[in-house]
Amino acid sequence: SARPTVCLRCHPPNSPQSLCTWLRYKNMTEHAPDDKKRGGLCDGSTSTSLALTWSCGFYLCSSAGMSIFNKLAITALPLPTTLVMIQMSFTVCTTLVGWRAVHIGSMRDALRWGCTVPILFSAMLVSSMFAMRHNTLGTLAVFRNIAPLITLAIERLFRVPIQVSRMTISALLTIVAGVVIYYYDTLQLSWFGFMAICLNMAFAVLERLLQRYLLAHDPVDISKPGMMLLNNGCGLLPNVLLVLLYNEPAQWSQVFGEMSSAGWGVVALSCLNGVAISYAGLRVQQLVTATTFMVLTNVNKFIVIMFGVVALREALSPISCIGVLMAIGGGLMYARARQQLTVTPPPPPKEEELSELLVKRDPR
C-alpha cells in the first residue's frame, strides 16, 4: 500500500485528521506481510522453489515423525520418564557439540529461564509420553485440536487480553462437534488417557505463555541453542524425581534386556527427530506465511492418522472420518480467524478522542 498523503494546508500536523491517517498507516505497515523477509519467495527462481519444497517436505516428515516415532518408541520402551530422559540427554549432547552457538547473556537471565520454563517443558514431554502410551495416534491428533479451548481458559485465568470474533466461536464449536463425533464412534479413549491429553495440552499452553513473556514482555538475552540447552539440561532434574517416584529404575534391567535392536533403533530415531523438528520448524516459519504453516501442520495430522490406520491397524470408520475432518478443519479455521484478528488494523480513533489527546499533550 502507498504511503498516505495528507494536505498539511487543510490539516496541520497536529490535527486529528492527519494524526488519524498516520496512525492507520503505521499500524497497517507494521502488520503487513513482507515477502522479502520470507526469503524472497515471490522471485520465482528455481533455487528458491527447490529450497521451499525441500524445507516444507522436511518439516512434514519430521513433524509427522515426532508423533510416529514417539508412539513406536514408547511401545518398545514402556517407561515414559526414562524415554524422555534419554531424549533430553541426547539433545543436550548435540547442543554442546555446537557450543559456539550457545549464548547466555547473564546469570540472571539463565536463572530466570532455567528455573521456570524447563519445569513446564519437562512436564509437557512426560505427559505427552503418557498420552502416547494410553491413546492411539488418531485420538491424539483429533483431541489436540481442543487446545484453543484450554488456551482461552488459561489466558482468561491470567487476565491476558483475548480477541474473539464470530469466526473463532464457530471454529471452536466445529472442533468440539468433531471431537464428540470421533469419540462417540471410536470409543477408544480411557479416562486416564483423556486426563493425560488434557494435562499435556495445559502444560504446553503454560510453557508457551511463559516463553512469550520471557521473549517479548521481559526479554532474556539467550540464543535459541542456549534455550534448548537450558530446557533439556535443567529439565532433567525434575525427571530424576519422577523416575524415582514411578520406580522405573527397578524395571530397567528387565525392559532393557527384552528390547530388540529394532526397538533401540526406534528410540534413536525419536532422539534424532527431536533435533530435526527444532531446525525444521524454525526454517519453515522463516520461508512461508503463517497461513501456509497452518496448512502444513494440519496436513501433518492427516499423515499421522493415516499411519496409525495403515501401519498400526487403528480403527477409523466413515463416521469417525467425519469427526476427524471437522476437528482438523475447525482447528485450521480457528488459527485463520486468530490471524485475521491480529493482522486486521483497528478502526481509526474518533476525532473527538484525538482532539482530547492533543489538548492534554499540548495545553496551549
XYZ file of C-alpha atoms in Angstrom:
364
model
C 0.000 0.000 0.000
C 1.171 3.514 -0.817
C 2.206 5.962 1.860
C -0.836 8.057 2.828
C -0.745 11.716 1.965
C -2.446 14.425 3.973
C -2.775 18.022 2.895
C -0.966 19.942 5.613
C -2.527 23.179 4.404
C -6.005 21.819 5.163
C -4.952 19.506 8.031
C -1.947 20.723 10.045
C 0.409 18.094 11.544
C -1.293 18.290 14.943
C -4.809 17.983 13.584
C -6.919 14.889 14.300
C -7.292 14.157 10.568
C -3.566 13.946 9.865
C -2.832 12.036 13.060
C -5.643 9.600 12.341
C -4.304 8.888 8.833
C -0.757 8.414 10.078
C -1.750 6.057 12.901
C -3.732 3.902 10.489
C -0.834 3.793 8.030
C 1.672 2.935 10.776
C -0.486 0.111 12.124
C -1.018 -1.430 8.690
C 2.649 -1.274 7.712
C 3.731 -2.877 10.987
C 1.495 -5.896 10.373
C 1.707 -6.105 6.586
C 3.454 -9.264 5.263
C 6.890 -8.607 3.845
C 7.843 -11.055 1.106
C 11.467 -10.069 1.342
C 11.515 -11.154 4.981
C 10.133 -14.510 3.918
C 13.228 -15.272 1.905
C 12.084 -13.672 -1.344
C 9.535 -16.294 -2.279
C 7.999 -14.135 -4.944
C 11.064 -14.006 -7.191
C 10.055 -17.260 -8.915
C 13.639 -18.561 -9.099
C 14.230 -22.293 -9.361
C 16.630 -22.397 -6.424
C 14.122 -20.661 -4.165
C 11.347 -23.057 -5.214
C 13.564 -26.066 -4.558
C 14.603 -24.701 -1.155
C 10.973 -24.061 -0.246
C 9.863 -27.521 -1.402
C 12.701 -29.237 0.455
C 12.076 -27.261 3.652
C 8.329 -27.930 3.634
C 8.858 -31.625 2.887
C 11.489 -31.928 5.605
C 9.179 -30.219 8.106
C 6.273 -32.519 7.205
C 8.456 -35.619 7.639
C 10.000 -34.500 10.916
C 6.718 -33.160 12.329
C 4.796 -36.332 11.499
C 7.787 -38.397 12.597
C 7.691 -36.744 16.021
C 4.336 -38.360 16.803
C 5.021 -41.593 14.922
C 8.494 -42.295 16.335
C 7.433 -41.331 19.863
C 4.498 -43.748 19.614
C 6.766 -46.544 18.384
C 9.426 -45.662 20.971
C 7.038 -45.718 23.932
C 5.742 -49.070 22.672
C 9.276 -50.500 22.526
C 10.387 -48.834 25.792
C 7.255 -48.591 28.008
C 8.926 -46.338 30.590
C 7.759 -42.787 29.773
C 10.055 -40.818 32.092
C 13.104 -42.904 31.202
C 12.448 -42.400 27.494
C 12.109 -38.626 27.946
C 15.397 -38.545 29.913
C 17.172 -40.388 27.077
C 15.829 -37.928 24.507
C 16.696 -34.869 26.604
C 20.226 -36.163 27.268
C 20.714 -36.674 23.536
C 19.578 -33.097 22.832
C 21.976 -31.745 25.462
C 24.882 -33.638 23.885
C 24.073 -32.474 20.335
C 23.687 -28.876 21.539
C 27.062 -28.991 23.285
C 28.666 -30.181 20.035
C 27.772 -26.780 18.550
C 28.630 -24.922 21.769
C 29.816 -21.843 19.859
C 26.170 -21.030 19.022
C 25.172 -21.142 22.695
C 24.856 -17.643 24.139
C 23.590 -16.775 27.627
C 23.803 -13.069 28.396
C 23.957 -13.162 32.186
C 23.494 -15.396 35.198
C 20.238 -13.569 35.944
C 18.843 -14.446 32.515
C 19.978 -18.058 32.923
C 18.223 -18.325 36.301
C 15.051 -16.615 35.069
C 14.776 -19.053 32.187
C 16.315 -22.172 33.726
C 14.208 -22.124 36.901
C 10.848 -21.697 35.153
C 10.495 -22.833 31.538
C 12.335 -26.214 31.809
C 9.923 -27.381 34.523
C 6.921 -26.894 32.241
C 8.912 -28.180 29.250
C 9.744 -31.391 31.098
C 6.154 -31.813 32.313
C 4.911 -31.334 28.737
C 7.231 -34.043 27.365
C 6.473 -36.574 30.112
C 2.701 -36.053 29.888
C 2.994 -36.403 26.110
C 4.624 -39.812 26.533
C 1.894 -40.946 28.922
C -0.703 -39.723 26.407
C 1.104 -41.620 23.631
C 1.162 -44.801 25.699
C -2.547 -44.801 26.574
C -4.067 -43.438 23.341
C -3.991 -44.120 19.626
C -2.322 -41.735 17.193
C -5.699 -40.783 15.751
C -7.098 -39.957 19.174
C -4.120 -37.714 19.924
C -4.308 -35.923 16.578
C -8.047 -35.256 16.959
C -8.192 -34.328 20.647
C -5.240 -31.943 20.434
C -7.453 -29.688 18.325
C -9.276 -28.658 21.503
C -6.078 -26.941 22.672
C -7.552 -23.481 21.814
C -10.244 -24.037 24.463
C -7.576 -24.701 27.096
C -5.575 -21.733 25.816
C -8.566 -19.402 26.184
C -9.287 -20.690 29.691
C -5.687 -20.202 30.848
C -5.402 -16.774 29.204
C -8.637 -15.783 30.909
C -7.265 -17.028 34.237
C -4.120 -14.898 33.872
C -6.132 -11.942 32.536
C -4.427 -11.951 29.144
C -6.345 -9.759 26.621
C -8.459 -12.048 24.434
C -9.787 -11.200 20.973
C -12.892 -13.142 19.953
C -14.952 -12.988 16.773
C -17.860 -14.929 15.327
C -15.441 -16.962 13.245
C -13.408 -18.043 16.281
C -16.563 -19.110 18.129
C -17.799 -21.032 15.062
C -14.392 -22.704 14.731
C -14.355 -23.784 18.392
C -17.893 -25.208 18.106
C -16.817 -27.108 14.962
C -13.814 -28.562 16.800
C -15.934 -29.698 19.747
C -18.526 -31.273 17.448
C -15.816 -33.121 15.526
C -14.188 -34.443 18.708
C -17.557 -35.600 20.077
C -18.382 -37.439 16.826
C -14.942 -39.081 16.756
C -15.128 -40.127 20.419
C -18.711 -41.401 20.142
C -17.827 -43.602 17.152
C -14.421 -44.974 18.185
C -14.875 -45.300 21.982
C -11.095 -45.809 22.245
C -10.428 -43.283 24.994
C -9.880 -44.160 28.652
C -10.231 -41.620 31.440
C -6.511 -41.878 32.181
C -5.702 -41.306 28.515
C -8.062 -38.334 28.379
C -6.512 -36.769 31.500
C -3.028 -37.301 30.051
C -4.019 -35.440 26.863
C -5.589 -32.558 28.815
C -2.556 -32.234 31.128
C -0.235 -32.325 28.130
C -2.115 -29.506 26.393
C -2.313 -27.468 29.621
C 1.450 -27.773 30.206
C 2.119 -26.885 26.547
C -0.037 -23.737 26.741
C 1.519 -22.623 30.048
C 5.008 -23.169 28.662
C 4.163 -21.171 25.550
C 2.737 -18.275 27.576
C 5.784 -18.230 29.848
C 8.148 -18.294 26.877
C 6.209 -15.439 25.264
C 6.590 -13.383 28.442
C 10.347 -14.036 28.696
C 10.894 -13.365 24.981
C 8.625 -10.364 24.389
C 7.472 -8.631 27.568
C 10.567 -9.025 29.764
C 13.117 -10.452 27.293
C 16.126 -12.544 28.233
C 19.444 -12.419 26.379
C 19.718 -16.092 25.418
C 20.222 -17.623 21.972
C 17.928 -20.404 20.706
C 20.631 -23.102 21.204
C 21.067 -21.703 24.720
C 17.342 -22.089 25.350
C 17.460 -25.677 24.062
C 20.390 -26.418 26.387
C 18.628 -24.946 29.423
C 15.280 -26.584 28.609
C 16.770 -30.050 28.314
C 19.613 -29.773 30.824
C 17.587 -28.198 33.646
C 14.544 -30.251 32.656
C 16.408 -33.448 33.516
C 16.383 -32.577 37.228
C 12.584 -32.891 37.829
C 12.617 -36.047 35.714
C 15.020 -37.653 38.174
C 12.352 -37.247 40.843
C 9.634 -38.594 38.549
C 11.639 -41.637 37.509
C 12.148 -42.497 41.187
C 8.511 -41.784 42.009
C 7.305 -44.255 39.380
C 10.014 -46.756 40.404
C 11.246 -47.099 36.832
C 14.913 -47.927 37.723
C 13.738 -51.247 39.186
C 12.369 -52.163 35.747
C 15.406 -51.116 33.711
C 17.197 -54.479 33.700
C 14.101 -56.381 32.564
C 12.856 -53.842 29.997
C 16.289 -53.124 28.515
C 17.036 -56.843 28.333
C 13.848 -57.546 26.413
C 14.325 -54.710 23.908
C 15.311 -55.716 20.393
C 17.713 -53.914 18.085
C 14.679 -52.559 16.206
C 13.355 -51.108 19.469
C 16.640 -49.334 20.172
C 16.632 -48.113 16.574
C 13.195 -46.531 17.032
C 14.358 -44.838 20.250
C 17.406 -43.470 18.398
C 15.181 -42.186 15.577
C 12.944 -40.417 18.094
C 16.035 -38.677 19.522
C 17.267 -37.622 16.079
C 13.795 -36.472 15.077
C 13.583 -34.269 18.160
C 16.650 -32.343 16.973
C 15.391 -32.272 13.366
C 12.000 -30.769 14.246
C 13.711 -27.930 16.122
C 15.601 -26.931 12.971
C 12.771 -27.653 10.517
C 10.181 -25.613 12.422
C 12.377 -22.510 12.565
C 13.410 -22.898 8.921
C 9.877 -23.238 7.544
C 8.499 -20.342 9.599
C 11.175 -18.118 8.028
C 10.192 -19.160 4.481
C 6.393 -19.355 4.449
C 3.484 -17.298 5.669
C 1.550 -18.135 8.819
C -1.356 -19.468 6.725
C 0.911 -21.897 4.849
C 2.431 -23.043 8.122
C -1.070 -23.771 9.476
C -1.871 -25.840 6.376
C 1.353 -27.846 6.793
C 0.508 -28.504 10.449
C -2.920 -29.861 9.526
C -1.518 -31.983 6.682
C 0.844 -33.448 9.279
C -2.159 -34.535 11.387
C -3.655 -36.380 8.420
C -0.327 -38.156 7.831
C -0.190 -39.243 11.472
C -3.777 -40.532 11.407
C -3.238 -42.447 8.161
C -0.049 -44.014 9.530
C -1.962 -45.188 12.592
C -4.680 -46.710 10.408
C -2.371 -48.379 7.865
C 0.658 -49.380 9.954
C -0.780 -49.776 13.459
C -4.218 -51.061 12.394
C -6.102 -48.364 14.309
C -9.850 -48.277 13.670
C -11.280 -45.484 11.526
C -14.882 -45.719 10.338
C -16.647 -43.323 7.926
C -18.359 -41.562 10.850
C -15.080 -41.072 12.702
C -13.591 -39.741 9.444
C -16.231 -37.006 9.519
C -15.239 -36.213 13.094
C -11.561 -36.034 12.094
C -12.303 -33.661 9.208
C -14.463 -31.426 11.392
C -11.911 -31.268 14.226
C -8.903 -30.574 11.999
C -10.865 -28.208 9.754
C -12.119 -26.337 12.806
C -8.547 -26.046 14.064
C -7.439 -24.551 10.759
C -10.413 -22.176 10.771
C -9.629 -21.076 14.330
C -5.967 -20.395 13.545
C -7.005 -18.404 10.471
C -9.504 -16.384 12.499
C -6.913 -15.555 15.169
C -4.506 -14.464 12.455
C -7.102 -12.127 10.973
C -7.772 -10.626 14.410
C -4.052 -9.925 14.747
C -3.448 -8.562 11.244
C -6.640 -6.569 10.625
C -5.940 -2.920 11.512
C -8.304 -1.442 14.088
C -10.700 1.344 13.063
C -9.218 4.843 13.281
C -9.749 6.753 16.523
C -12.609 9.198 16.656
C -11.795 12.836 16.038
C -13.146 13.788 19.476
C -10.788 11.338 21.218
C -7.799 12.607 19.238
C -8.715 16.209 19.953
C -8.818 15.488 23.694
C -5.485 13.673 23.451
C -3.848 16.588 21.611
C -5.219 19.074 24.144
C -3.761 17.019 27.018
C -0.381 16.792 25.316
C -0.313 20.454 24.288
C -2.222 22.566 26.880
C -1.681 25.713 24.810
